[in-house]
Coordinates of C-alpha atoms in Angstrom, one line a residue:
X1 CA 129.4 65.1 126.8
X2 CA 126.1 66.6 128.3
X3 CA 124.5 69.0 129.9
X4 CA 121.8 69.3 132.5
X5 CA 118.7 71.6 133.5
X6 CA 115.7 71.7 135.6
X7 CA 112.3 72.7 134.3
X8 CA 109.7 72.8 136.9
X9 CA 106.1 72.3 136.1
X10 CA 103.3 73.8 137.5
X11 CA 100.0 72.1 137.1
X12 CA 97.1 75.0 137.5
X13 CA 93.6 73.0 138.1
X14 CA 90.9 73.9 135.5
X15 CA 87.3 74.1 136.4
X16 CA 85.6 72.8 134.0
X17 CA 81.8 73.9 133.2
X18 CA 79.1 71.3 134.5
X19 CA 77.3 69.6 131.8
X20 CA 74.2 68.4 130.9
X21 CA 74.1 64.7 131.0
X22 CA 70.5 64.1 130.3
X23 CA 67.1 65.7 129.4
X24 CA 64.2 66.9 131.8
X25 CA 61.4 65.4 129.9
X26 CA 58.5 67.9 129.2
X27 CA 55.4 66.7 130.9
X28 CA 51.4 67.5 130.3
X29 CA 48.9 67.0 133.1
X30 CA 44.8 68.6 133.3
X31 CA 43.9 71.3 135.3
X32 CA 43.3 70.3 138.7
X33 CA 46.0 68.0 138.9
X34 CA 47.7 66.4 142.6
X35 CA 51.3 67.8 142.6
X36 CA 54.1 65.6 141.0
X37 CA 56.5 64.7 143.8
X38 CA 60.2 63.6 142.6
X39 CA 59.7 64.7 138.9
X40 CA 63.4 63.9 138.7
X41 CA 66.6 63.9 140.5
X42 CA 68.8 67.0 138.9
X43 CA 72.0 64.6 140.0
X44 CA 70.8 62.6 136.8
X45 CA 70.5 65.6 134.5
X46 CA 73.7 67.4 135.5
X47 CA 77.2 66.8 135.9
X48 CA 80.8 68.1 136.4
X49 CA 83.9 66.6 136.5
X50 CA 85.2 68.7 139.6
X51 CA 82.8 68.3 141.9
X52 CA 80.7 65.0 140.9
X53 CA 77.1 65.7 143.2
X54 CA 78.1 68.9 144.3
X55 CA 76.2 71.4 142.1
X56 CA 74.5 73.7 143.2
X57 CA 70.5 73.9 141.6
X58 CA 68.0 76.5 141.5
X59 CA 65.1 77.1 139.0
X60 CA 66.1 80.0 137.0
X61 CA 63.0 80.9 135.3
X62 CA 59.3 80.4 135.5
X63 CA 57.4 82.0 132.9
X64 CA 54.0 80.8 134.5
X65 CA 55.0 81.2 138.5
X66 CA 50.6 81.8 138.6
X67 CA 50.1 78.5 137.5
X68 CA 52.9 76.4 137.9
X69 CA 55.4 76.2 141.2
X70 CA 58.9 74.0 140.5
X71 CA 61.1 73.6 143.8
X72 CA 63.9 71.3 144.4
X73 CA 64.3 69.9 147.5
X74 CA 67.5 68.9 149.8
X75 CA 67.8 66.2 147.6
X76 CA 67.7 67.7 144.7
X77 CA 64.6 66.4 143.2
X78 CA 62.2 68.4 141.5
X79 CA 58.4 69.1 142.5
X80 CA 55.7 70.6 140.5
X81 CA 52.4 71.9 141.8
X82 CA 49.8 73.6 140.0
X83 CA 47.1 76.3 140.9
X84 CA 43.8 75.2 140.8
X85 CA 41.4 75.7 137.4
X86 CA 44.4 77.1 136.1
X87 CA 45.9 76.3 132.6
X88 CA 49.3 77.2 131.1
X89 CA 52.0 76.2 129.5
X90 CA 55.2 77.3 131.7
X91 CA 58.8 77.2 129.9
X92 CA 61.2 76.1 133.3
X93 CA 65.1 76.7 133.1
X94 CA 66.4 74.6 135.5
X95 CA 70.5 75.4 136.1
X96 CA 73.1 74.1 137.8
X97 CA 76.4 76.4 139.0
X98 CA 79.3 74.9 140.7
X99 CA 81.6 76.3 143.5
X100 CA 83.5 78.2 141.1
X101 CA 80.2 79.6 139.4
X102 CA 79.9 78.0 135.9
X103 CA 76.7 76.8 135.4
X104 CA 74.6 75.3 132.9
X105 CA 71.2 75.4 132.4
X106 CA 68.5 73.2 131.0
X107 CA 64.7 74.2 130.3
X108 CA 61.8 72.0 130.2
X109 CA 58.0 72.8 129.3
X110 CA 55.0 72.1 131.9
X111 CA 51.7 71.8 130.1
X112 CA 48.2 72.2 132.2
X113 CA 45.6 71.4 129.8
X114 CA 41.7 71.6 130.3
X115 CA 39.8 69.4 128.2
X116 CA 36.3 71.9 128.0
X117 CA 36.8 75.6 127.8
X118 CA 34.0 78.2 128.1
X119 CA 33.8 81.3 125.6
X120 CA 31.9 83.9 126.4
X121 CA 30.9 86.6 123.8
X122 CA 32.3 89.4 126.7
X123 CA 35.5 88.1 126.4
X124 CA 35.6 86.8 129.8
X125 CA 36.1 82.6 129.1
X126 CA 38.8 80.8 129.6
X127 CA 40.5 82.9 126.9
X128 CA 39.1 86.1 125.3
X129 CA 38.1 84.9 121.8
X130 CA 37.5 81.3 120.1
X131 CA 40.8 81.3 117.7
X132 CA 42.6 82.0 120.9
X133 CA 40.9 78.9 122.4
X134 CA 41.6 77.0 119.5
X135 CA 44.9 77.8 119.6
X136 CA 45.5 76.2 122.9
X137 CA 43.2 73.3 122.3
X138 CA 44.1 69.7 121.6
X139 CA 42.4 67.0 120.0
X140 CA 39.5 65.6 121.8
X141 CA 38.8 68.9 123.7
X142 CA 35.2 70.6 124.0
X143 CA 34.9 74.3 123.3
X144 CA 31.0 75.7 124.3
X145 CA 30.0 79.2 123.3
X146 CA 27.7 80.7 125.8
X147 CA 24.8 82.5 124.6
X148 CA 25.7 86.2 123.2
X149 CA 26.6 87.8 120.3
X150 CA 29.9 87.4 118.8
X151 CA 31.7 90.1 117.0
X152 CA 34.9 91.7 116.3
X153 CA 37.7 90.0 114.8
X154 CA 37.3 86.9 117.5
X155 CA 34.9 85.3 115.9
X156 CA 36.3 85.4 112.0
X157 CA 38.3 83.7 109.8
X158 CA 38.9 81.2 112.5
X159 CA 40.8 77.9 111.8
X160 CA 40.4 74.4 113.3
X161 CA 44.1 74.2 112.1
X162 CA 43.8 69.9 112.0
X163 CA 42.2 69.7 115.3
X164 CA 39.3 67.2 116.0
X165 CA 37.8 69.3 118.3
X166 CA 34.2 70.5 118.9
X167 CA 32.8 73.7 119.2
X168 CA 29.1 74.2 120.3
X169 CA 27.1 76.1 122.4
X170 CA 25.3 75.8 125.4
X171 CA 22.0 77.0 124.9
X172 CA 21.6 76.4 121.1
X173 CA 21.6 78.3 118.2
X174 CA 18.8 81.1 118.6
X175 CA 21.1 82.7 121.3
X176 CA 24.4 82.1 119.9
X177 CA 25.2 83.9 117.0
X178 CA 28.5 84.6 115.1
X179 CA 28.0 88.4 113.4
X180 CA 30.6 88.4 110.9
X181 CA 29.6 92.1 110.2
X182 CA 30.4 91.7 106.6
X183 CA 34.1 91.6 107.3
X184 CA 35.0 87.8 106.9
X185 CA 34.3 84.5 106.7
X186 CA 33.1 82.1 109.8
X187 CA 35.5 79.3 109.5
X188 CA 38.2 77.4 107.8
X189 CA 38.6 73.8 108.7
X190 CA 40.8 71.6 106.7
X191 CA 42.3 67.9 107.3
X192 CA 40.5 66.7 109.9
X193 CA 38.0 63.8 110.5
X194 CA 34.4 63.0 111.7
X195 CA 35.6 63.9 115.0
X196 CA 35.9 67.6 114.5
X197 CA 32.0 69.2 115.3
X198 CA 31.0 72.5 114.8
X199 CA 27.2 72.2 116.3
X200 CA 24.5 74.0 117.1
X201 CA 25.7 78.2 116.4
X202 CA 24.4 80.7 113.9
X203 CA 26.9 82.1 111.6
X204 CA 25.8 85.1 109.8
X205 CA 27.0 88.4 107.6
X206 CA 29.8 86.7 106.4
X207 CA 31.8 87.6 103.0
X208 CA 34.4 85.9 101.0
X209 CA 35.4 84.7 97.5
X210 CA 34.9 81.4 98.2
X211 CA 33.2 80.0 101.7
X212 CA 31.6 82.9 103.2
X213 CA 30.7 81.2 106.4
X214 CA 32.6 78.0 106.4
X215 CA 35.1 76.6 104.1
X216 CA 36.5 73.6 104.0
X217 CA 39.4 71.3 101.9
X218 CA 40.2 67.7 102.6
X219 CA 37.8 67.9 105.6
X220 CA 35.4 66.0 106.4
X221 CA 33.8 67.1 109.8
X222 CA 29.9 67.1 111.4
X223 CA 28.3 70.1 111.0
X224 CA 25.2 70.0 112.7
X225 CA 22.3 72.0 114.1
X226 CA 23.7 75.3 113.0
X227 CA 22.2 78.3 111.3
X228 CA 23.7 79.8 108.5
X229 CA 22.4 82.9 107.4
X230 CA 23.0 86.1 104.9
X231 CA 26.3 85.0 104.1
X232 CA 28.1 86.3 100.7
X233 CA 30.3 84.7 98.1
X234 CA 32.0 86.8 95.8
X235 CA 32.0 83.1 93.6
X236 CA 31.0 80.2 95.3
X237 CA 29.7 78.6 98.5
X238 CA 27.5 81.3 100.1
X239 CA 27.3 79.5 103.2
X240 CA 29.7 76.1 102.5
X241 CA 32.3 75.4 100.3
X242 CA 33.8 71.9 100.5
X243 CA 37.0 71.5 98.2
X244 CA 39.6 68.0 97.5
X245 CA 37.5 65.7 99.2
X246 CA 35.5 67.0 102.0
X247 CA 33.4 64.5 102.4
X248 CA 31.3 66.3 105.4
X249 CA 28.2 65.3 107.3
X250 CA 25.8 68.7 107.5
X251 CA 22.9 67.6 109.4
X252 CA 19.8 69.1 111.2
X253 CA 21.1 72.9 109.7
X254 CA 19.3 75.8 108.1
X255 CA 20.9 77.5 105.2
X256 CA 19.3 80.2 104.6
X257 CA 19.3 83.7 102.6
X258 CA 22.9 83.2 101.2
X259 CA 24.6 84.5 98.1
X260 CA 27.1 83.2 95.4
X261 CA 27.7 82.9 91.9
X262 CA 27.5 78.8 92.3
X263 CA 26.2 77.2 95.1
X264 CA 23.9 79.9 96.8
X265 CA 23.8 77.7 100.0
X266 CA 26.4 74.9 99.2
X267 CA 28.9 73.9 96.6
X268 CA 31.0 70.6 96.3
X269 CA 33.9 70.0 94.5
X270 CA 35.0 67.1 93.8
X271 CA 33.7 66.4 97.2
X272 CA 30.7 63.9 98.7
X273 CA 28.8 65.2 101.7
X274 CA 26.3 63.7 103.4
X275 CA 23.1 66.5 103.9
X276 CA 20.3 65.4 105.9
X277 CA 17.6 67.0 107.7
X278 CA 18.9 70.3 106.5
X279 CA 16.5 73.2 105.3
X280 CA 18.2 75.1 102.7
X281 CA 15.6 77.9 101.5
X282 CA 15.9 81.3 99.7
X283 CA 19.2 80.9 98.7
X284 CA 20.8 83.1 95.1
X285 CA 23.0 82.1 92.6
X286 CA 24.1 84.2 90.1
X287 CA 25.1 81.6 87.9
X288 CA 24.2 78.1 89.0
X289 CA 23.0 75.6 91.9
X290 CA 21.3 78.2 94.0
X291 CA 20.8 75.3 96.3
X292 CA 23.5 73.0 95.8
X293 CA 25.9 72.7 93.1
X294 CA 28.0 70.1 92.8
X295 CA 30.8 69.4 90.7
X296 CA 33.9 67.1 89.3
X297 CA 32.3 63.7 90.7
X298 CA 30.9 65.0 93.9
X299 CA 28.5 62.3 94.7
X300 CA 26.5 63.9 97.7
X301 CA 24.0 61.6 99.5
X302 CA 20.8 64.3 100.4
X303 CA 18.1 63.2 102.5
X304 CA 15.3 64.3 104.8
X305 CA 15.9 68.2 103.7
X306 CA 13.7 70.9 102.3
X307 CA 15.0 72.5 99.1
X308 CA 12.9 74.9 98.1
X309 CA 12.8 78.7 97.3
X310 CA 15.9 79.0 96.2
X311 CA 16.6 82.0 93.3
X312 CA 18.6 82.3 90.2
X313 CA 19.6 79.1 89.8
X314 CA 18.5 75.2 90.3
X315 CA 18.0 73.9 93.5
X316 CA 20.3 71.3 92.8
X317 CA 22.8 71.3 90.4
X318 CA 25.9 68.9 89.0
X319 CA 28.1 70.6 87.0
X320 CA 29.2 67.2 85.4
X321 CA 30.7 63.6 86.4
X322 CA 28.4 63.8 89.6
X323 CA 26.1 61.2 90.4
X324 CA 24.4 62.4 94.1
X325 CA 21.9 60.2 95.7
X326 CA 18.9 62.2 96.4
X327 CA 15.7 60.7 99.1
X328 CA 12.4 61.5 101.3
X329 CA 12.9 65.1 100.2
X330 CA 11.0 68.0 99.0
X331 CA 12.3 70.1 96.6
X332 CA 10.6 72.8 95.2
X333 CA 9.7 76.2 93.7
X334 CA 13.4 76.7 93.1
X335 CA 13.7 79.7 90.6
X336 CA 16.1 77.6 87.8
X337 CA 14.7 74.4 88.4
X338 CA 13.1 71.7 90.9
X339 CA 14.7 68.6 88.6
X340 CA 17.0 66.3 90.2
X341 CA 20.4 66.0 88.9
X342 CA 21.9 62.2 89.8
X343 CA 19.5 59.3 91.1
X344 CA 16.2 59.9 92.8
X345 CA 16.2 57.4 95.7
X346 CA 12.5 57.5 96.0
X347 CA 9.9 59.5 98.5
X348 CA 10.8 62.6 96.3
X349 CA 7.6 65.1 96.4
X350 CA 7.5 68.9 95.1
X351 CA 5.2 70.7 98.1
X352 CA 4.8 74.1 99.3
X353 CA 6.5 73.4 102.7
X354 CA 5.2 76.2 104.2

């Protein structure tokens, strides 16, 4: 015994949302650059079931349309051109809608970089202060300061941020000068090697605890040919403070007029700069090493430089454990002392180097 029925089925087509098959691969070029024909072909980045090569593509979103032009041809490759001297770094959404009007989208990042930015003191460089030029910067790049006086809060507290970059000026350090109107300190650099430079600025009026016109931790840059002048440290490193191995090379610089509890001009700890041709004059410590004072095995190598003048203090002091090399120098009239803490390399003389 049985019994019979008929069920009819309807099948009701689904469209499915197109997908995204593969990454568009973000992509850096320098200013200037020729356009980039074919970037890709979107038919290898997107997909759908339904409709196979079908899609429809558009660029959704440009966030730098001034610098940076995306079109998609008939096709459906992708073509980037850039605006001349221009840098940016555009975010592009790329998306792809089928017949029924799902889409998906996928966003991709066009970087034009310049290698050498100009600052000027006006605000009108490349950017409109150095920390926002260091922010964009990338290792290897050039940033010059033209000649003017910096203020306002562009100029403080910046920080190199692990960059080996350099920043210098273009006409020197008697016309490019960093007033940190008492409000901050010049410059933090930490982790980076020999091929961060800061060259050839004067830093002055700066205040901090520690550092008041550059400090530094695991760092071991060139400083040369800057000015440092009437900086103040609430406790040490009037004008450089070098912490955990910031093994620094300060060369050709005048230190001059600074304050601090230790280290009037520099302090080291546990950190071995090389100072050479430096002048570092009429410095005060309240406490020790108006000059220099190093401590906890900082084993500075000092050479060709003027200590002398220096108030309050020593003009070199080590605190302990340090052992700095010391040659073809003149140290003296230093208020605490004019001895020499660590090994006299020879060609040491005590003169009035005025």
């Amino acid at each position: 015994l049985f019994v019979e029925d008929t069920l009819e089925v309807v099948v009701v087509p689904v469209n499915d949302q197109p997908v995204v098959v593969a990454a568009i691969p973000d992509t850096l070029v320098l200013v200037d650059a020729a356009p980039i024909i074919n970037y890709v072909d979107l038919n290898d980045i997107f997909s759908d079931i339904e409709e196979g090569s079908g899609l429809l593509f558009a660029v959704h979103d440009n966030d730098a349309p001034g610098a940076v032009t995306v079109t998609i041809d008939a096709d459906s490759a992708v073509g980037i051109s850039f605006s001349p001297d221009t840098h940016a770094i555009a975010t592009i959404v790329i998306r792809a809608t089928d017949s029924g009007g799902l889409f998906v989208d996928e966003t991709f990042a066009v970087r034009v970089h310049r290698t050498s930015w100009v600052i000027n003191a006006d605000g009108t460089g490349h950017e409109p202060n150095i920390q926002a030029t260091v922010n964009l910067s990338l290792n290897g790049d050039t940033l010059t300061l033209t000649d003017g006086t910096y203020t306002g809060p562009g100029p403080r507290g910046i920080n190199f941020d692990g960059r080996d970059i350099v920043i210098t000026s273009l006409n020197g350090p008697e016309v490019t000068i960093i007033d940190l109107e008492n409000l901050d300190r010049g410059f933090v650099i930490d982790n980076v090697g020999p091929n961060t430079v800061l060259s050839d600025i004067t830093i002055m009026n700066g205040i901090q605890n520690q550092g008041a016109c550059i400090k530094m931790s695991g760092a071991s840059p060139l400083l040369t040919g800057l000015i440092l002048v009437g900086n103040t440290a609430g406790s040490d490193g009037g004008a450089i403070y070098l912490d955990n191995g910031s093994n620094a090379t300060i060369t050709n610089c005048r230190i001059v007029g600074n304050y601090a509890a230790l280290g009037g001009g520099i302090y080291a700890n546990g950190s071995s700069p090389i100072i050479d041709n430096c002048t570092i004059i009429e410095n005060n410590a309240t406490t020790g090493g108006a000059g220099i004072h190093l401590r906890n095995s900082s084993d500075a190598a000092i050479s060709n430089s003027i200590i002398a003048f220096n108030t309050l203090g020593p003009g070199i002091e080590c605190a302990g454990g340090d052992n700095p090399t010391v040659s073809c120098s003149n140290i003296f009239c230093n208020e605490g002392s004019d001895a020499i803490c660590g090994t006299d390399m020879a060609d040491i003389i005590s003169a009035d180097p005025l």
